[in-house]
Short mmCIF file of C-alpha atoms and ligand atoms in Angstrom, two decimals:
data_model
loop_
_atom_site.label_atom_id
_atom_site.label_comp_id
_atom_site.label_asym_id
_atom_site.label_seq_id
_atom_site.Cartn_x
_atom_site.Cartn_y
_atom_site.Cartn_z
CA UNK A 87 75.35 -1.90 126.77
CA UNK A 88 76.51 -2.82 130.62
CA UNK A 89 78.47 -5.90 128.66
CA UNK A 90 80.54 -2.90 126.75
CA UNK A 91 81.53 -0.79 130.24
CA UNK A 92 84.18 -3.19 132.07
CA UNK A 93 86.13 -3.76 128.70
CA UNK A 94 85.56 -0.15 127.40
CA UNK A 95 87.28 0.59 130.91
CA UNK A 96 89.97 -1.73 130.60
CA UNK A 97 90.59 -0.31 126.93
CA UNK A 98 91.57 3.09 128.27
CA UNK A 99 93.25 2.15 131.66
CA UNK A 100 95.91 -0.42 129.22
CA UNK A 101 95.70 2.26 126.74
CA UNK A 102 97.03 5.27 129.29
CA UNK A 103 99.35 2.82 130.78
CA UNK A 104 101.04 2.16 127.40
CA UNK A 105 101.36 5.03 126.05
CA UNK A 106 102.94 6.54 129.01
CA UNK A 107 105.25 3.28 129.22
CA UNK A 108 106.41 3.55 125.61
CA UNK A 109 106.37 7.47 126.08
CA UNK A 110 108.99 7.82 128.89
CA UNK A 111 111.35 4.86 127.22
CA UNK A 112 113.34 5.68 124.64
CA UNK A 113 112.17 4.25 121.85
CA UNK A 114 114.85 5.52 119.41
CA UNK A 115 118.58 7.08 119.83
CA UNK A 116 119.56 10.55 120.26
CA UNK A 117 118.15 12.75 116.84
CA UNK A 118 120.95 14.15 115.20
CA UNK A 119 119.08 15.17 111.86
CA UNK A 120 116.93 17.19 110.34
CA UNK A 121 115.14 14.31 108.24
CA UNK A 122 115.13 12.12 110.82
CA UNK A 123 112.37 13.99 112.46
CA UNK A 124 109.32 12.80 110.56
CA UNK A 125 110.28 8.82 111.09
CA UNK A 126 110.42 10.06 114.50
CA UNK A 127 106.98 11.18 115.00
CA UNK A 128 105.84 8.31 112.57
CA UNK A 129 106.99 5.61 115.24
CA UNK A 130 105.78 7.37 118.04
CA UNK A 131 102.27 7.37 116.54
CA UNK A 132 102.62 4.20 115.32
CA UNK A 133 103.14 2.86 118.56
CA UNK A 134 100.74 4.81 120.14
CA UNK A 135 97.83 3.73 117.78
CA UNK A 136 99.08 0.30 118.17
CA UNK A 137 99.03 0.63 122.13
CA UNK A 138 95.20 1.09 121.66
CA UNK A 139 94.10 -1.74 118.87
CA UNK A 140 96.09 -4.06 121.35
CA UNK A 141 94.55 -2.88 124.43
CA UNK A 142 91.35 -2.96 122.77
CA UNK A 143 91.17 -6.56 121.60
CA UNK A 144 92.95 -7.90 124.63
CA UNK A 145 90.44 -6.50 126.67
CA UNK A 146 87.27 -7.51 125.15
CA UNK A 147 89.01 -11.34 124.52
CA UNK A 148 89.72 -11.55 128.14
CA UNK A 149 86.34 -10.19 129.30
CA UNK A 150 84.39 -12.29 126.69
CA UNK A 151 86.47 -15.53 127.86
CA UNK A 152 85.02 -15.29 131.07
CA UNK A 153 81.48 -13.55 130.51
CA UNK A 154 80.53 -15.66 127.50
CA UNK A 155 82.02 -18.93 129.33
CA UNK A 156 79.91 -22.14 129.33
CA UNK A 157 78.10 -22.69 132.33
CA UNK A 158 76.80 -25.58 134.25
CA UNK A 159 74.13 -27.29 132.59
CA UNK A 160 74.21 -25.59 129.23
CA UNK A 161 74.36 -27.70 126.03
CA UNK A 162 73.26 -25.98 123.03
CA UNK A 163 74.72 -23.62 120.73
CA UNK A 164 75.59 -19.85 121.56
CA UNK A 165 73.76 -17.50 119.49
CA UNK A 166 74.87 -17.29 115.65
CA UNK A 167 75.29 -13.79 114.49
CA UNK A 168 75.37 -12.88 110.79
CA UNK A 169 76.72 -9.70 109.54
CA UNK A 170 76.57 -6.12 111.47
CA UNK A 171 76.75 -3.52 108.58
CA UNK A 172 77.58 -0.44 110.87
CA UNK A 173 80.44 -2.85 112.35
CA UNK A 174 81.55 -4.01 108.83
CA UNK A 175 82.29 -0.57 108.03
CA UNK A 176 83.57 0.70 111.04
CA UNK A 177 86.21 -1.56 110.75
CA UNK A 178 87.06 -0.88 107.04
CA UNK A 179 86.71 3.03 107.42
CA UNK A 180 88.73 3.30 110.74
CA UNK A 181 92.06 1.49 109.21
CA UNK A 182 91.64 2.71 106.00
CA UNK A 183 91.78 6.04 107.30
CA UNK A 184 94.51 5.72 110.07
CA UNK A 185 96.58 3.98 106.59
CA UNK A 186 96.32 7.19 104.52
CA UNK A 187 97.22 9.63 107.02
CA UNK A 188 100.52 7.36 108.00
CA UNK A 189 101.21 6.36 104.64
CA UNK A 190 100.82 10.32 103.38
CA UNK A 191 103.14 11.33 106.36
CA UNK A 192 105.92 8.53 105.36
CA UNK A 193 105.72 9.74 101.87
CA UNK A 194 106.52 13.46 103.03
CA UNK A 195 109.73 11.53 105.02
CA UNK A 196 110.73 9.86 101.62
CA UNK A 197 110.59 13.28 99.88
CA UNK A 198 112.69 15.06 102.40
CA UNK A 199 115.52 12.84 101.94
CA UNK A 200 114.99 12.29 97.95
CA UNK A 201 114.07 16.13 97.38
CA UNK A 202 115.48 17.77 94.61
CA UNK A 203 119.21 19.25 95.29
CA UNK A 204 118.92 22.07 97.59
CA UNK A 205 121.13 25.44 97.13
CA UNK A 206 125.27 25.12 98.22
CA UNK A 207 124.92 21.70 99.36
CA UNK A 208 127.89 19.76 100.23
CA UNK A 209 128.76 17.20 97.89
CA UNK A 210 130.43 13.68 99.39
CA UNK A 211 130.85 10.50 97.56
CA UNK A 212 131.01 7.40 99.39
CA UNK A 213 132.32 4.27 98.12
CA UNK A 214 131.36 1.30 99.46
CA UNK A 215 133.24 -1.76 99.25
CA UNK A 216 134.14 -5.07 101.39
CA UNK A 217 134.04 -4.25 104.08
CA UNK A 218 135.09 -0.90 104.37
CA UNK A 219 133.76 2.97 103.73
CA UNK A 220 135.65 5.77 102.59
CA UNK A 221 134.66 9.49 101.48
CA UNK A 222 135.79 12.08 98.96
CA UNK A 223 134.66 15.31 98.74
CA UNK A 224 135.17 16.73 95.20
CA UNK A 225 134.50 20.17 95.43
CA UNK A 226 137.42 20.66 98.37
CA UNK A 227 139.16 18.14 96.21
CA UNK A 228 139.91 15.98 99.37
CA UNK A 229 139.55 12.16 98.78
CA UNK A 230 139.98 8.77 100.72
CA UNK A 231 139.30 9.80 104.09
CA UNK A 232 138.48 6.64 106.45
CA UNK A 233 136.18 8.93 108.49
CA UNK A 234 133.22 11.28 107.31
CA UNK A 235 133.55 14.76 108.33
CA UNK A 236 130.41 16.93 107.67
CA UNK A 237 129.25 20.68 108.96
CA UNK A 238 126.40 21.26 111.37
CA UNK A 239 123.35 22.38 109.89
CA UNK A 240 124.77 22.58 106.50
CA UNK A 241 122.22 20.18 103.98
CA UNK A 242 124.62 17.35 102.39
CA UNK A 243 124.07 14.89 99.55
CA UNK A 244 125.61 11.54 99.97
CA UNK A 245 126.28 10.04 96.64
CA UNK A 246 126.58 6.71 97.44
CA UNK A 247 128.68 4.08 95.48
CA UNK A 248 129.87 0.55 96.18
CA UNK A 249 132.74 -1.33 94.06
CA UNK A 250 131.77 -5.54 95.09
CA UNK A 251 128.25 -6.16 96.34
CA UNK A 252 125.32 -4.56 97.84
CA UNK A 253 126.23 -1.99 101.37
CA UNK A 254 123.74 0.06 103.26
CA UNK A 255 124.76 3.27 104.70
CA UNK A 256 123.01 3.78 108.03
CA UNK A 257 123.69 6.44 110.71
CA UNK A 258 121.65 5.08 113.57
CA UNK A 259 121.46 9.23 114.77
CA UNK A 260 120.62 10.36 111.58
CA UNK A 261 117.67 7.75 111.30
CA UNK A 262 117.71 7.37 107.27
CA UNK A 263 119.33 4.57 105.47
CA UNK A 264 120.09 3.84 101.87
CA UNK A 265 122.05 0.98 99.90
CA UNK A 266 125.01 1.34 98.04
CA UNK A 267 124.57 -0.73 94.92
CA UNK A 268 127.21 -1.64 92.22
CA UNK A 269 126.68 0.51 88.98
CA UNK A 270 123.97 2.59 90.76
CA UNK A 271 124.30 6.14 92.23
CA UNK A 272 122.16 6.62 95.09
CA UNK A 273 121.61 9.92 96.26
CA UNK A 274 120.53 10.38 100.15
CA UNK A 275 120.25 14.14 101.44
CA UNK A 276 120.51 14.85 105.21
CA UNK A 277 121.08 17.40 107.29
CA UNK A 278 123.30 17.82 110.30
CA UNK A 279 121.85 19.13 113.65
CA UNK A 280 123.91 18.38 116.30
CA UNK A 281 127.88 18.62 116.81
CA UNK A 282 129.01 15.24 117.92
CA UNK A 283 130.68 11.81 117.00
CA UNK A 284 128.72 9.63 115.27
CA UNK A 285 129.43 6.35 113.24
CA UNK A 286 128.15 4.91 110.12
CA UNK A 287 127.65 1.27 109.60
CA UNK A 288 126.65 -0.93 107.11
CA UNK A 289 122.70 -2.43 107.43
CA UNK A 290 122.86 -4.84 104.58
CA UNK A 291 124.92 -8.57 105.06
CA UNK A 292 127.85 -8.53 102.25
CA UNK A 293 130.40 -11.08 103.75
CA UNK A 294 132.04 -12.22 106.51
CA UNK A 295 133.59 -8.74 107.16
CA UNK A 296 130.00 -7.19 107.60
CA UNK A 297 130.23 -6.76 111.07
CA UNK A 298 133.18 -4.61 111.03
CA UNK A 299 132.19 -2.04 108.21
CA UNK A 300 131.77 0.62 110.11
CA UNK A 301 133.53 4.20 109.74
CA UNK A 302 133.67 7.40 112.25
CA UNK A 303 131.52 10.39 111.39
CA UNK A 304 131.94 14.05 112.89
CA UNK A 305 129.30 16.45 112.70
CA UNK A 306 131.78 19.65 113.87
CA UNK A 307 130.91 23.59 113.63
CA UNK A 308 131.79 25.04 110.13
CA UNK A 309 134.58 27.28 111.19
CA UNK A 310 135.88 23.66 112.73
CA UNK A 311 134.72 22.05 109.95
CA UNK A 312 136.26 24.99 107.38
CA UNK A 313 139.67 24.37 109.63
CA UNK A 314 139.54 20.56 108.73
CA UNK A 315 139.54 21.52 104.85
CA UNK A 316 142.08 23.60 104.96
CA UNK A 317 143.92 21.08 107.02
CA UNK A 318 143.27 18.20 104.66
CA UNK A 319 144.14 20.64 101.70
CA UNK A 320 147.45 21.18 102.95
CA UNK A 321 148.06 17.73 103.93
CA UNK A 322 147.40 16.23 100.19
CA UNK A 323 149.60 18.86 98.50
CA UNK A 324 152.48 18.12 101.07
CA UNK A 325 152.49 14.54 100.55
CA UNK A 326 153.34 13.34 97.04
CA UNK A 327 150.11 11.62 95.86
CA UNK A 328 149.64 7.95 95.20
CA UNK A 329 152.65 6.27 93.39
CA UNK A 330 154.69 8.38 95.80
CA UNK A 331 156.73 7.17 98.36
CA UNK A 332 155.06 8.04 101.71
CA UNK A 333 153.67 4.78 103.45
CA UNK A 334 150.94 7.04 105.49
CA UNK A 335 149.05 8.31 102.66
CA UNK A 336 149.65 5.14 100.52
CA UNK A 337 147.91 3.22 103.87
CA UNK A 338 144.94 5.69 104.25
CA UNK A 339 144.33 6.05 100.80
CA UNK A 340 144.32 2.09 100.48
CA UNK A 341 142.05 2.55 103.28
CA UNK A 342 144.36 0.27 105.52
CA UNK A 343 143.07 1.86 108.97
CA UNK A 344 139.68 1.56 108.41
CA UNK A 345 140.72 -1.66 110.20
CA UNK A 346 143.92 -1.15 111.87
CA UNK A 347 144.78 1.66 113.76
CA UNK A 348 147.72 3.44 114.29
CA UNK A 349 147.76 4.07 118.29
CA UNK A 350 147.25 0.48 119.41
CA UNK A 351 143.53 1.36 120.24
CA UNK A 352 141.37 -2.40 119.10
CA UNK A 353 139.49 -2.76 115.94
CA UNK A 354 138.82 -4.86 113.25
CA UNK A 355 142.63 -5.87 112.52
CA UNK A 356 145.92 -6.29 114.90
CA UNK A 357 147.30 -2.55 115.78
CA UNK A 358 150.51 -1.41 114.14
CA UNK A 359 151.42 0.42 117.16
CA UNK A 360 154.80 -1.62 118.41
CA UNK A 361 154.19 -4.15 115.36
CA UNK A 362 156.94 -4.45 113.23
CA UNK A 363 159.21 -7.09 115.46
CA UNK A 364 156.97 -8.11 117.53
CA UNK A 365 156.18 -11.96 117.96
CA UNK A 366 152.96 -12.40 116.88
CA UNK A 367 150.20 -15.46 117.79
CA UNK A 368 148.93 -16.73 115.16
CA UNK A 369 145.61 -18.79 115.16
CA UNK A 370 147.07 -22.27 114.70
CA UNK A 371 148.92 -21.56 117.94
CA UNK A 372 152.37 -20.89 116.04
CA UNK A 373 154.31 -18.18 116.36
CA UNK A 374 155.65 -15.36 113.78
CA UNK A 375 158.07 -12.33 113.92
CA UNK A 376 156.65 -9.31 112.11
CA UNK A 377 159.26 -8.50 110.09
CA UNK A 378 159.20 -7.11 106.51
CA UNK A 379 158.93 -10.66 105.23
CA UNK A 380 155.97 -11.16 107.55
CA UNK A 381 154.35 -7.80 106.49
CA UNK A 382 154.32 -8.58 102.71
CA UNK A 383 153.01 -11.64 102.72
CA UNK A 384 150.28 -10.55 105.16
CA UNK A 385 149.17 -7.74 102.52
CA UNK A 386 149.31 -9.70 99.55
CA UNK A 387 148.16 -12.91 100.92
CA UNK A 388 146.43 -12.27 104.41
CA UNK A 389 144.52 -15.52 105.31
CA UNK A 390 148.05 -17.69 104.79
CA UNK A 391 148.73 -16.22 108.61
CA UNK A 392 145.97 -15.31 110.88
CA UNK A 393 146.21 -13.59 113.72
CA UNK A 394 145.08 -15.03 116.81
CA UNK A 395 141.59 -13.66 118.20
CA UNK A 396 140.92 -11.87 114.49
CA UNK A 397 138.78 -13.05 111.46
CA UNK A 398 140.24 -13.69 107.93
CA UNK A 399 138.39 -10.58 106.72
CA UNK A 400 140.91 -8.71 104.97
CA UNK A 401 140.44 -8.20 101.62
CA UNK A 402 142.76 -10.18 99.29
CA UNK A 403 143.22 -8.13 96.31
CA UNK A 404 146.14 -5.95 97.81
CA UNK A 405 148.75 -7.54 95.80
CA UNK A 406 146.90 -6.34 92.80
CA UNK A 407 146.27 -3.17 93.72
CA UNK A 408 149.74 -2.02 95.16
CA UNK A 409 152.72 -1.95 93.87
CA UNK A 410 155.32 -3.49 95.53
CA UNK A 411 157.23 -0.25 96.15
CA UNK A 412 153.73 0.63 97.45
CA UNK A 413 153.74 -1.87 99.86
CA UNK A 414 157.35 -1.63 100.69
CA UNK A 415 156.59 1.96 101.59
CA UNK A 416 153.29 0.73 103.71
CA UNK A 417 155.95 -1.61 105.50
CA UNK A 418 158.49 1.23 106.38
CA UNK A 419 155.61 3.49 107.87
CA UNK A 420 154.56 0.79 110.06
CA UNK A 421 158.88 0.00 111.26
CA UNK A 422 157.71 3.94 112.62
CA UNK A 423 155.03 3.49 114.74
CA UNK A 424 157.05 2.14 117.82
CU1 LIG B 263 128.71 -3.88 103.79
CU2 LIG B 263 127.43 -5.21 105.25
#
């Protein structure tokens, strides 16, 4: 029994001292869910049960290294020991037990975010596609937004589709991720529980653009959030829709500023802030003016001219999928933005 003490003691000193350790760290981001709660608590436990099994074998290794060490003068054999039934099961119950409890507690995680629709939740679509996101919400009849804006304690479904290959939607905040797969609807319910700016990225490697697919997310009050309806109402009916003229809405709705922004601030593409007529550096050290001829052949053919200090990620099917009055108009909103 006396060989038991020091390692017992050591157990649940290293024990104490990691748990308080991975206690006062923080383990995970700021929780900004309601479902994120229970993967929460399962990491902290898992950690903390894990903080003991490795204290617990360290110690007795390290104790039995030296106590059980060959001394001067012995030759033989140690002691052979055949099976310890109480032991034996011990070590079968214990596990098998700590397994169930975790793996019933995970299960109650999956079925919070998998749970059958709940009552006035808000409905969002999000297509995925390389290597952007963007977000409609049918109900409010607002679609293409570049940036997901969703009310505070208000329980949403994501329906999540993707148009190429295989995205994940992850909001590191929110703590639950789910792929977006090609002919597949995946529904992911969350709820909001803190105002703030969050961002969603994409967990799942789809190209060389994966990096950069990444999209803003506001969790904002609902009067703020009801104001931001409204707002986007107003803005779709004053705008003639797509086919129409106006190079802003043709650009979000082609999603355009998922990568390039519109106030010179860095992204994923060159600004077109104080673009058009600009020299521009290209990678192979030439030099270009951005003028409309520029422009078009950088939208329907972007890797013939890289930009210096950017990858070719932009997609190459624009020429397909705008017109070229589309395009002309995309080129005219960006002579604006001085
Ligand atoms: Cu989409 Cu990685």
């Amino acid at each position: 029994m006396k060989r038991f003490i020091i390692p017992a003691i050591s157990t649940a000193i290293a024990t104490v001292a990691l748990i308080v350790f991975l206690w006062r760290i923080r383990l995970t981001p700021f929780l900004a869910s309601a479902q994120g709660r229970v993967p929460d608590v399962l990491l902290r436990w898992l950690f903390t049960i894990s903080a003991f099994f490795f204290s617990l074998v360290l110690s007795f290794l390290i104790y039995e290294v030296f106590a059980f060490r060959r001394r001067r003068g012995e030759e033989g054999d140690g002691l052979t020991i055949y099976n310890n039934p109480t032991l034996e099961i011990i070590w079968t119950a214990v596990p098998l037990i700590i397994v169930t409890v975790l793996g019933i507690y995970g299960a109650i995680g999956l079925v919070n975010i998998r749970q059958p629709p709940a009552q006035n939740e808000l409905v969002i679509d999000v297509q995925a596609r390389q290597w952007a996101w963007s977000f409609d919400y049918p109900v409010q009849n607002i679609r293409n937004m570049s940036e997901a804006v969703l009310p505070v304690n208000q329980p949403i479904v994501f329906r999540l589709h993707s148009s190429d290959v295989i995205h994940s939607f992850w909001i590191t905040q929110f703590r639950i991720k789910m792929d977006a797969i090609p002919g597949i609807t995946n529904e992911l319910r969350l709820t909001p529980i803190q105002v703030g700016d969050y961002r969603v990225e994409c967990a799942e490697i789809c190209g060389t653009g994966h990096t950069y697919m990444m999209a803003p997310v506001r969790v904002l009050n609902q009067a703020d959030f009801d104001q931001w309806v409204s707002q986007q109402q107003q803005a779709a009916q004053a705008t003639p829709a797509a086919g129409g003229q106006d190079g802003r809405t043709i650009a979000q709705q082609a999603g355009c500023q998922n990568c390039h922004s519109l106030d010179g601030s860095p992204s994923a593409g060159p600004t077109w802030k104080g673009l058009y007529g600009s020299q521009v550096k290209l990678a192979d050290g030439a030099e270009a003016t951005a003028n409309d001829e520029y422009l078009y052949r950088s939208i329907i053919d972007p890797s013939a001219q890289i930009v210096q200090g950017f990858p070719d990620i932009m997609p190459k099917d624009f020429g397909g999928k705008l017109s070229d009055e589309q395009i002309k108009a995309i080129i005219d909103f960006i002579k604006t933005l001085k």
